Every structure is written in C-alpha cells, then in structure tokens.
C-alpha cells in the first residue's frame, strides 16, 4: 500500500485545474497521466527574457524585454496587413506588429501615451525595429507578472507550452515535505538540496548551467532515482539469497558423456564460467547469476553443463528462450547431447497443444522429463515440475526483475537461476538491471572464428549490392537480408520485407525465403529449416532473427535502414554470420542523408567487433533510453538519471544500498522509514512488499 502522503502525486492530471480532457490527452503523450509524471518531467531548455537593452542597442534575433512608451496606432487598411502599434524609448522606435488582432483590444492594452514593458523577439524590418506578437505586455510596475527566465518542456503537437507549464506548476504544489532519506554526511559533502527543494529548483532553471545534469538539483534527483533502483535490487537480492539454496554437486556422470559428443573443445572462458556456476550451485545459497557473452561466444553449452549438473543430482532443469525459433533451436542442438548421456528432454511452447501438451505436462510432473526447453509458456499456471532446481533464461534483456521473481513460484524449494544475455550491456547499465545478480562473462570467441568484413553503403548503391550478392550466391554463399518492418504501409518508406523478397527473387534468380514476426510458428520454422538446409539461398527477415539463430553456412548479412537499428542490435545481427569457415561480410545499408551521430554510430560498428566497446559507444552516443528499445526489453528506464552523465552516482548508490540492506534489512530505522517512501515515490513497491512490515 502506497503511503497516503504520496496519494496526491499519483492522481491523474485531470484533477489539476486547467486540465480538461483534451489537454489531458496531450499531456499524457508529452509527460504521462499522473501528477508524478509531470513532477519528473524536467525542463529541456529555458526562455531567457532577462536581456533588457535600450532599443538602440537591441540585437536582432534575440528575445528581449524592453520598456517603451506607446506613441501611435497604425491600423491596417487591408485585412491581410498587420496592425502596428508604434512605440519608443529614449533611444529609438519599435513597431509592435499584430496579425488578425482586434483593434479595440490593442487600444485597451496599449493606449497611446502609456508606458509598457513588452517582451518578445527583436526583429528588423526595413529601417526600423519590430516585434511581432509580443509574448508579454504589462504595465511598468508589473514586470513580476512574468518570469524573466522560464523553463521549456518537451511538448507534443497541439500542446501549448503554457498549458503544460501550468500543469507542472500545479503538480509541483502537491509535492509534500518528506523526511530526508539520504545519508546526512553524503548530503553535506555533495552540498545537495532536499528532494523537494531539488525538484523545485530543477523546474526553475535560471541559466543553462541549471539544466546541466551536473547541477546540484539534478544530481540529487538522479541520485534519488538510482538509489531507489539499487535499493530495490539489493532488497530482492538479499531476499533471494536469504533463502537457503540447494546443494547441487556435479558428479560429471552425465556431463562427461554429453560433452564427449561435442565436436569441439570448450574454450577457457567457457570452462571458467562453468566452474563459477557449479560453485554457485554446490553452495548452500541460491544462485542468481548472469552469463554475459557476445553473440556466438558459446553460452548454450555452458547452460547445458549447468542443466546436466542438476540432472546428475536427480532434479529437473528448465531452459527458457525468448522466441519459439530459439527454443526449437536449443532443443535441436542440445537434444543429441542429452541423448548421448541418457538424459530426457522435452519442449513446451505456445505451439504444443492438446494431447501432446498434456503428455509433456504429465511426464514433467511425474519426473519422466529431466530438462524442459521452452518459451514463456513455461510460466503457465498448469505447468508443474516434480522437482525444479534450476531455471536458465536465455536472452535476459527481455526479462525483468518481475519475471525473475515469478519464476521463484515454480519450485517448492528455491530454484537456482542462470540468465544468459548476448546483449553486451555496458557495465553501468548492467548494474541497474542486474544489480541483484553475480556476473560471469565469456570473453573469448570459439576458435576458428574469422573477423567479419563490415561495410557501410548508401541505399543509392543497392543495385551494386545485388550484383555482388548474385555473384556470391553463384559461388555457393548464403545470405541474410534484414528489413526493419514487415508490413507494407503507405505512410512509411521502410523497405517492406515482403516486397524485398519478391524483388530479390527476380533479381537474383535464386530461391529466396522470408521470415517475419507475423508468421505462425510452423511457417517460420519451415522457412528457417529451408535456409539452414540450403534450399533457399537468401533469407529475407525482419528482426526475428536477431537473437541466437545459428546457420554456420551463412556468410553474408545485409541490413537495410541500418540507421534505424540500435548498435547492439546491429552487432547481434552481424553475429549471425562469421560462424562458419568462410570469410563473412556484413553490409550496412543506410538511407542518406546520415546525421553526424548516426554516422559515428555506424562507424563504430565497422571498426570493432567487440560487443562491449560497441555497447559503451552506443550508450555514449545515444543515451540509455534508446539503447535497447528499453521499454520492450524490461531494462530499467530512468526519468531523472542520465546514465551517460551520472555513472559515478550509480556506483555510490549501489554501495549506499548495500550498506542500508546490511545494517537495516527491514528498513525499520527512521532513515529506513524515509527510504520506504523513496521506493514508493519511484514505484519500486515490489521491493517494499518483500519487507516484513511492508
Ligand atoms: P551464443 O553464445 O550466441 O548463444 P552458441 O551457444 O549458440 O552461442 O554457440 C554458437 C556456435 O558456436 C554454435 O554453433 C556452437 O556449437 C559453437 N561453439 C560453442 N562453443 C564452441 C567451442 N568451444 N568451440 C567451437 N565452437 C563452439
Ligand atoms: Mg544463444
């Protein structure tokens, strides 16, 4: 239950005066639906009206506030011409210019002979100065009626800044005084204001410096948000670790047999990761480990080692993939290994239905299945294991803290968790999303991998690409061709995969397959199988092939509209090739013109194949929000913290959170009470719920 002191902040924006249904919708698009969203919607700029020159010195193009005397009204003869009000100070004249404005209104606000303060942009017209539609017109003593410096917020079409600013001010009034949750010495050392003061200051910038992420107010707010994030993760971690884990010791019995069936030797990295995982499993506390490894670094066999350990101990393991294709692929690669060891595997996805599904569920409950591979379907209510001891989750970035906690419900005894991700998450981001986990990293690539030749090409040269592709296919090559969108849409100029496939079929005189997100499972598998077997030479795809698909014979990757993809995503796509013995090529086709940032991003990709370097660069160039398609990915999203700028705060917040959890694990001290409020404020109630008196 949210504390009542916060209720007002979580009300809908329509409860604010001046926010009707129409403005509410617009505000929802620009900032959010609740007052708290407005409070956290910090200004992106400011209008500075503090420039107050004499007219003679007024610089053209600048926003100025000037004091003038009204001299004359010059109504227009023609309705299409503007109405002018001639004004002057001691140094020069200026015409205030109005289009479609009623003369009597102007006569009332600007009577001849009156002194007025007007604010707006100074323009030069013929020989004189003018100001079109001043933003403010007030009497000489009423300059306080408008702020000389005003915050500017990110808007959405149709939403006037005035309406949003007013709503934000209304929301700010509801921010209550709250007990300080930050450590006093930290506050003093950093010279930070209180949360409330910081929020007000952040919304009232007086100079560009106040907008910088390094301003004390913004630092403080960023820290609050990061601390909430880190504290929530630390609480979850403490809770999970607090539960006694099972002692699962590898006997090597099955593993030795299964791995004897592998056509290669494990890399040192793989062996190390397996050792770390086995140590976790053999200990009496629960395992919560993240296995990070670039595309193709060989995470699957590491997972298999862990799964087999569990089976050696007489328990069951589950391997969960983000897509059906991947689940089937895991099944296909691991099943032979399992068979070699006499271990029973089965698959469960949304596609297993009816009798087959019933049988699998029954066998699972009866302990006749040792390892179950599947998709999110493994979470379904009716799936129960006889004795689940380990869950491996592949491609963790679609998998948030909530999922991790939910998984917990599946075993009677604590379930060890191993998550694998091919997304080379920068260290800072890893900390925010996986702060509750230990990390193993696969740092080498399996032997025999060749570097991939990466080229950037303008879309104008697509014909050349097709010529080369035709030659390569004649030599026996196989290629992926990735388009960003599936559907033909009049509105977008995106290359539609369907059209592209048809076009390539003609141009290449070769069988071309198509695979996209709208396809049903069996269709998709069939398309994949044909490409794998070589029946089709080119596979046109949307990003469904993004993760994990393994066709070693494919040596060419073409990506259209590369500028629309995240770097991490492109890196993953590129990782689909370079898996076999032939030299591979990745062609990144972009739509010109390309902005500087976009160019820099694509260049990074051309220059390195190190996923971690790429990820750091992506974070630097784009910021975390865009990095992985944060919303859909389950990655943390921050509203006040800017991970590129506040990385240093993150480590402090992590240490702070650790200390809090070790000294006040139930948040019962006075500071603990305040910290609960912080967790609610940033909507981390899942963590509060874990507390005894939550
Ligand atoms: P990812 O880390 O992307 O999930 P996979 O586990 O799918 O990578 O492995 C990619 C490919 O590399 C597979 O074809 C796998 O059989 C192969 N592979 C894995 N480990 C090794 C190794 N030590 N030596 C050679 N090939 C390996
Ligand atoms: Mg994989």
Short mmCIF file of N, CA and C in Angstrom, two decimals, residues 78-173:
data_model
loop_
_atom_site.label_atom_id
_atom_site.label_comp_id
_atom_site.label_asym_id
_atom_site.label_seq_id
_atom_site.Cartn_x
_atom_site.Cartn_y
_atom_site.Cartn_z
N UNK A 78 -5.74 47.12 -45.17
CA UNK A 78 -6.04 45.84 -45.80
C UNK A 78 -6.02 44.76 -44.71
N UNK A 79 -7.08 43.93 -44.62
CA UNK A 79 -7.12 42.94 -43.53
C UNK A 79 -5.93 41.96 -43.56
N UNK A 80 -5.26 41.86 -44.69
CA UNK A 80 -4.13 40.94 -44.72
C UNK A 80 -2.85 41.57 -44.18
N UNK A 81 -2.88 42.89 -44.04
CA UNK A 81 -1.70 43.55 -43.49
C UNK A 81 -1.82 43.64 -41.98
N UNK A 82 -0.70 43.73 -41.32
CA UNK A 82 -0.76 43.75 -39.84
C UNK A 82 -1.17 45.12 -39.29
N UNK A 83 -1.66 45.05 -38.08
CA UNK A 83 -1.95 46.23 -37.28
C UNK A 83 -0.66 46.56 -36.54
N UNK A 84 -0.24 47.82 -36.61
CA UNK A 84 1.02 48.17 -35.94
C UNK A 84 0.78 49.15 -34.81
N UNK A 85 1.50 48.98 -33.76
CA UNK A 85 1.47 49.93 -32.66
C UNK A 85 2.88 50.48 -32.52
N UNK A 86 3.03 51.74 -32.82
CA UNK A 86 4.38 52.32 -32.77
C UNK A 86 4.71 52.73 -31.35
N UNK A 87 5.87 52.28 -30.88
CA UNK A 87 6.33 52.60 -29.54
C UNK A 87 7.75 53.14 -29.62
N UNK A 88 8.23 53.65 -28.50
CA UNK A 88 9.61 54.15 -28.49
C UNK A 88 10.13 54.25 -27.08
N UNK A 89 11.44 54.17 -26.93
CA UNK A 89 12.05 54.62 -25.67
C UNK A 89 12.89 55.84 -26.01
N UNK A 90 13.78 56.27 -25.12
CA UNK A 90 14.52 57.50 -25.42
C UNK A 90 15.49 57.33 -26.59
N UNK A 91 15.73 56.10 -26.99
CA UNK A 91 16.79 55.90 -27.98
C UNK A 91 16.30 55.56 -29.39
N UNK A 92 15.10 54.94 -29.50
CA UNK A 92 14.66 54.51 -30.83
C UNK A 92 13.19 54.12 -30.83
N UNK A 93 12.68 53.93 -32.05
CA UNK A 93 11.30 53.46 -32.21
C UNK A 93 11.27 51.94 -32.36
N UNK A 94 10.12 51.38 -32.03
CA UNK A 94 9.89 49.97 -32.36
C UNK A 94 8.41 49.79 -32.68
N UNK A 95 8.11 49.02 -33.70
CA UNK A 95 6.71 48.72 -34.03
C UNK A 95 6.32 47.37 -33.46
N UNK A 96 5.24 47.35 -32.69
CA UNK A 96 4.69 46.07 -32.27
C UNK A 96 3.71 45.66 -33.36
N UNK A 97 3.86 44.46 -33.86
CA UNK A 97 3.13 44.05 -35.05
C UNK A 97 2.14 42.94 -34.72
N UNK A 98 0.88 43.14 -35.14
CA UNK A 98 -0.14 42.13 -34.82
C UNK A 98 -0.91 41.74 -36.07
N UNK A 99 -1.04 40.48 -36.30
CA UNK A 99 -1.87 39.99 -37.39
C UNK A 99 -3.19 39.52 -36.79
N UNK A 100 -4.26 39.76 -37.48
CA UNK A 100 -5.58 39.31 -37.06
C UNK A 100 -5.86 39.57 -35.58
N UNK A 101 -5.59 40.75 -35.13
CA UNK A 101 -5.90 41.09 -33.75
C UNK A 101 -6.87 42.26 -33.76
N UNK A 102 -7.88 42.22 -32.89
CA UNK A 102 -8.88 43.29 -32.86
C UNK A 102 -8.27 44.59 -32.34
N UNK A 103 -8.56 45.70 -33.06
CA UNK A 103 -8.01 46.99 -32.70
C UNK A 103 -8.43 47.46 -31.32
N UNK A 104 -9.68 47.17 -30.94
CA UNK A 104 -10.11 47.69 -29.64
C UNK A 104 -9.36 47.00 -28.49
N UNK A 105 -9.00 45.73 -28.69
CA UNK A 105 -8.21 45.03 -27.68
C UNK A 105 -6.85 45.72 -27.55
N UNK A 106 -6.26 46.04 -28.70
CA UNK A 106 -4.95 46.68 -28.66
C UNK A 106 -5.04 48.08 -28.06
N UNK A 107 -6.14 48.77 -28.35
CA UNK A 107 -6.30 50.12 -27.78
C UNK A 107 -6.38 50.06 -26.26
N UNK A 108 -7.03 48.98 -25.78
CA UNK A 108 -7.16 48.84 -24.33
C UNK A 108 -5.83 48.49 -23.68
N UNK A 109 -5.11 47.53 -24.28
CA UNK A 109 -3.86 47.11 -23.63
C UNK A 109 -2.70 48.07 -23.92
N UNK A 110 -2.79 48.76 -25.03
CA UNK A 110 -1.68 49.64 -25.39
C UNK A 110 -2.19 51.05 -25.72
N UNK A 111 -2.77 51.75 -24.72
CA UNK A 111 -3.29 53.09 -25.02
C UNK A 111 -2.15 54.07 -25.31
N UNK A 112 -2.40 54.97 -26.24
CA UNK A 112 -1.38 55.95 -26.60
C UNK A 112 -0.99 56.76 -25.37
N UNK A 113 0.30 56.91 -25.18
CA UNK A 113 0.80 57.68 -24.05
C UNK A 113 1.17 56.83 -22.86
N UNK A 114 0.79 55.54 -22.86
CA UNK A 114 1.08 54.69 -21.70
C UNK A 114 2.49 54.10 -21.78
N UNK A 115 3.06 53.80 -20.62
CA UNK A 115 4.34 53.09 -20.59
C UNK A 115 4.04 51.60 -20.46
N UNK A 116 4.79 50.82 -21.20
CA UNK A 116 4.57 49.37 -21.16
C UNK A 116 5.90 48.63 -21.21
N UNK A 117 5.88 47.45 -20.57
CA UNK A 117 7.03 46.56 -20.73
C UNK A 117 6.60 45.46 -21.68
N UNK A 118 7.34 45.28 -22.75
CA UNK A 118 6.97 44.23 -23.71
C UNK A 118 8.16 43.28 -23.87
N UNK A 119 7.81 42.02 -24.11
CA UNK A 119 8.87 41.02 -24.23
C UNK A 119 8.61 40.14 -25.44
N UNK A 120 9.63 39.95 -26.23
CA UNK A 120 9.50 39.13 -27.43
C UNK A 120 10.78 39.18 -28.24
N UNK A 121 10.70 38.67 -29.45
CA UNK A 121 11.92 38.62 -30.27
C UNK A 121 12.07 39.92 -31.07
N UNK A 122 13.27 40.47 -30.99
CA UNK A 122 13.57 41.70 -31.73
C UNK A 122 13.84 41.36 -33.19
N UNK A 123 13.10 42.05 -34.08
CA UNK A 123 13.34 41.85 -35.50
C UNK A 123 13.62 43.19 -36.15
N UNK A 124 14.24 43.13 -37.31
CA UNK A 124 14.49 44.36 -38.05
C UNK A 124 13.66 44.30 -39.32
N UNK A 125 12.92 45.38 -39.60
CA UNK A 125 12.09 45.41 -40.81
C UNK A 125 12.34 46.72 -41.52
N UNK A 126 12.79 46.64 -42.77
CA UNK A 126 13.24 47.85 -43.46
C UNK A 126 14.23 48.56 -42.55
N UNK A 127 13.94 49.85 -42.16
CA UNK A 127 14.94 50.57 -41.36
C UNK A 127 14.70 50.46 -39.86
N UNK A 128 13.52 49.96 -39.51
CA UNK A 128 13.18 50.03 -38.09
C UNK A 128 13.16 48.70 -37.38
N UNK A 129 12.95 48.80 -36.06
CA UNK A 129 12.83 47.59 -35.25
C UNK A 129 11.37 47.19 -35.19
N UNK A 130 11.14 45.91 -35.07
CA UNK A 130 9.77 45.49 -34.78
C UNK A 130 9.76 44.24 -33.93
N UNK A 131 8.61 43.99 -33.34
CA UNK A 131 8.42 42.82 -32.50
C UNK A 131 7.03 42.29 -32.84
N UNK A 132 6.97 41.08 -33.38
CA UNK A 132 5.68 40.52 -33.77
C UNK A 132 5.06 39.79 -32.58
N UNK A 133 3.82 40.08 -32.33
CA UNK A 133 3.08 39.43 -31.24
C UNK A 133 3.93 39.24 -29.99
N UNK A 134 4.19 40.31 -29.24
CA UNK A 134 4.99 40.16 -28.01
C UNK A 134 4.38 39.07 -27.12
N UNK A 135 5.26 38.32 -26.45
CA UNK A 135 4.77 37.26 -25.56
C UNK A 135 4.16 37.84 -24.30
N UNK A 136 4.66 39.01 -23.91
CA UNK A 136 4.14 39.64 -22.70
C UNK A 136 4.01 41.13 -22.92
N UNK A 137 2.91 41.69 -22.43
CA UNK A 137 2.74 43.14 -22.41
C UNK A 137 2.20 43.49 -21.02
N UNK A 138 2.98 44.22 -20.22
CA UNK A 138 2.49 44.56 -18.87
C UNK A 138 2.82 46.01 -18.57
N UNK A 139 2.20 46.49 -17.52
CA UNK A 139 2.48 47.85 -17.08
C UNK A 139 3.88 47.92 -16.50
N UNK A 140 4.42 49.15 -16.34
CA UNK A 140 5.82 49.29 -15.92
C UNK A 140 6.10 48.71 -14.54
N UNK A 141 5.07 48.58 -13.72
CA UNK A 141 5.31 48.06 -12.37
C UNK A 141 5.00 46.57 -12.27
N UNK A 142 4.57 46.00 -13.36
CA UNK A 142 4.08 44.62 -13.27
C UNK A 142 5.03 43.60 -13.89
N UNK A 143 6.28 43.96 -13.92
CA UNK A 143 7.23 43.05 -14.55
C UNK A 143 7.26 41.69 -13.83
N UNK A 144 6.88 41.68 -12.56
CA UNK A 144 6.86 40.41 -11.82
C UNK A 144 5.77 39.47 -12.34
N UNK A 145 4.86 40.00 -13.18
CA UNK A 145 3.79 39.16 -13.71
C UNK A 145 4.31 38.03 -14.59
N UNK A 146 5.47 38.23 -15.16
CA UNK A 146 6.01 37.12 -15.93
C UNK A 146 7.45 36.88 -15.53
N UNK A 147 7.83 35.63 -15.58
CA UNK A 147 9.19 35.28 -15.18
C UNK A 147 10.13 35.66 -16.31
N UNK A 148 11.21 36.32 -15.95
CA UNK A 148 12.17 36.70 -16.99
C UNK A 148 12.88 35.46 -17.54
N UNK A 149 12.97 34.43 -16.73
CA UNK A 149 13.55 33.17 -17.21
C UNK A 149 12.53 32.07 -16.96
N UNK A 150 12.19 31.35 -18.01
CA UNK A 150 11.13 30.37 -17.87
C UNK A 150 11.55 29.01 -18.42
N UNK A 151 11.17 27.94 -17.74
CA UNK A 151 11.55 26.62 -18.24
C UNK A 151 10.77 26.25 -19.50
N UNK A 152 11.39 25.47 -20.33
CA UNK A 152 10.74 24.96 -21.52
C UNK A 152 10.68 23.44 -21.40
N UNK A 153 9.53 22.88 -21.69
CA UNK A 153 9.36 21.43 -21.58
C UNK A 153 9.21 20.80 -22.96
N UNK A 154 9.55 19.56 -23.04
CA UNK A 154 9.34 18.82 -24.29
C UNK A 154 7.83 18.74 -24.51
N UNK A 155 7.41 19.13 -25.69
CA UNK A 155 5.98 19.20 -25.95
C UNK A 155 5.57 18.13 -26.94
N UNK A 156 4.29 18.06 -27.17
CA UNK A 156 3.80 17.19 -28.21
C UNK A 156 2.91 18.05 -29.08
N UNK A 157 2.67 17.65 -30.29
CA UNK A 157 1.94 18.51 -31.22
C UNK A 157 0.58 18.90 -30.66
N UNK A 158 0.29 20.19 -30.68
CA UNK A 158 -1.00 20.66 -30.22
C UNK A 158 -1.03 21.08 -28.77
N UNK A 159 0.06 20.81 -28.07
CA UNK A 159 0.10 21.15 -26.64
C UNK A 159 0.89 22.45 -26.46
N UNK A 160 0.20 23.54 -26.04
CA UNK A 160 0.95 24.79 -25.83
C UNK A 160 1.82 24.69 -24.57
N UNK A 161 2.99 25.30 -24.66
CA UNK A 161 3.90 25.29 -23.51
C UNK A 161 3.20 25.83 -22.27
N UNK A 162 2.37 26.87 -22.50
CA UNK A 162 1.69 27.49 -21.36
C UNK A 162 0.86 26.48 -20.58
N UNK A 163 0.12 25.63 -21.31
CA UNK A 163 -0.74 24.65 -20.63
C UNK A 163 0.09 23.66 -19.84
N UNK A 164 1.17 23.18 -20.48
CA UNK A 164 1.99 22.19 -19.80
C UNK A 164 2.67 22.81 -18.58
N UNK A 165 3.21 24.03 -18.77
CA UNK A 165 3.89 24.69 -17.65
C UNK A 165 2.94 24.87 -16.47
N UNK A 166 1.71 25.25 -16.80
CA UNK A 166 0.73 25.48 -15.74
C UNK A 166 0.45 24.16 -15.00
N UNK A 167 0.29 23.10 -15.77
CA UNK A 167 0.02 21.79 -15.16
C UNK A 167 1.20 21.36 -14.28
N UNK A 168 2.41 21.59 -14.77
CA UNK A 168 3.58 21.22 -13.97
C UNK A 168 3.58 22.01 -12.67
N UNK A 169 3.30 23.31 -12.76
CA UNK A 169 3.28 24.11 -11.53
C UNK A 169 2.22 23.58 -10.57
N UNK A 170 1.08 23.20 -11.11
CA UNK A 170 0.03 22.64 -10.26
C UNK A 170 0.49 21.35 -9.59
N UNK A 171 1.20 20.53 -10.35
CA UNK A 171 1.68 19.26 -9.79
C UNK A 171 2.73 19.50 -8.72
N UNK A 172 3.61 20.48 -8.97
CA UNK A 172 4.68 20.76 -8.01
C UNK A 172 4.12 21.15 -6.65
N UNK A 173 2.98 21.87 -6.67
CA UNK A 173 2.37 22.26 -5.40
C UNK A 173 2.01 21.07 -4.54
#
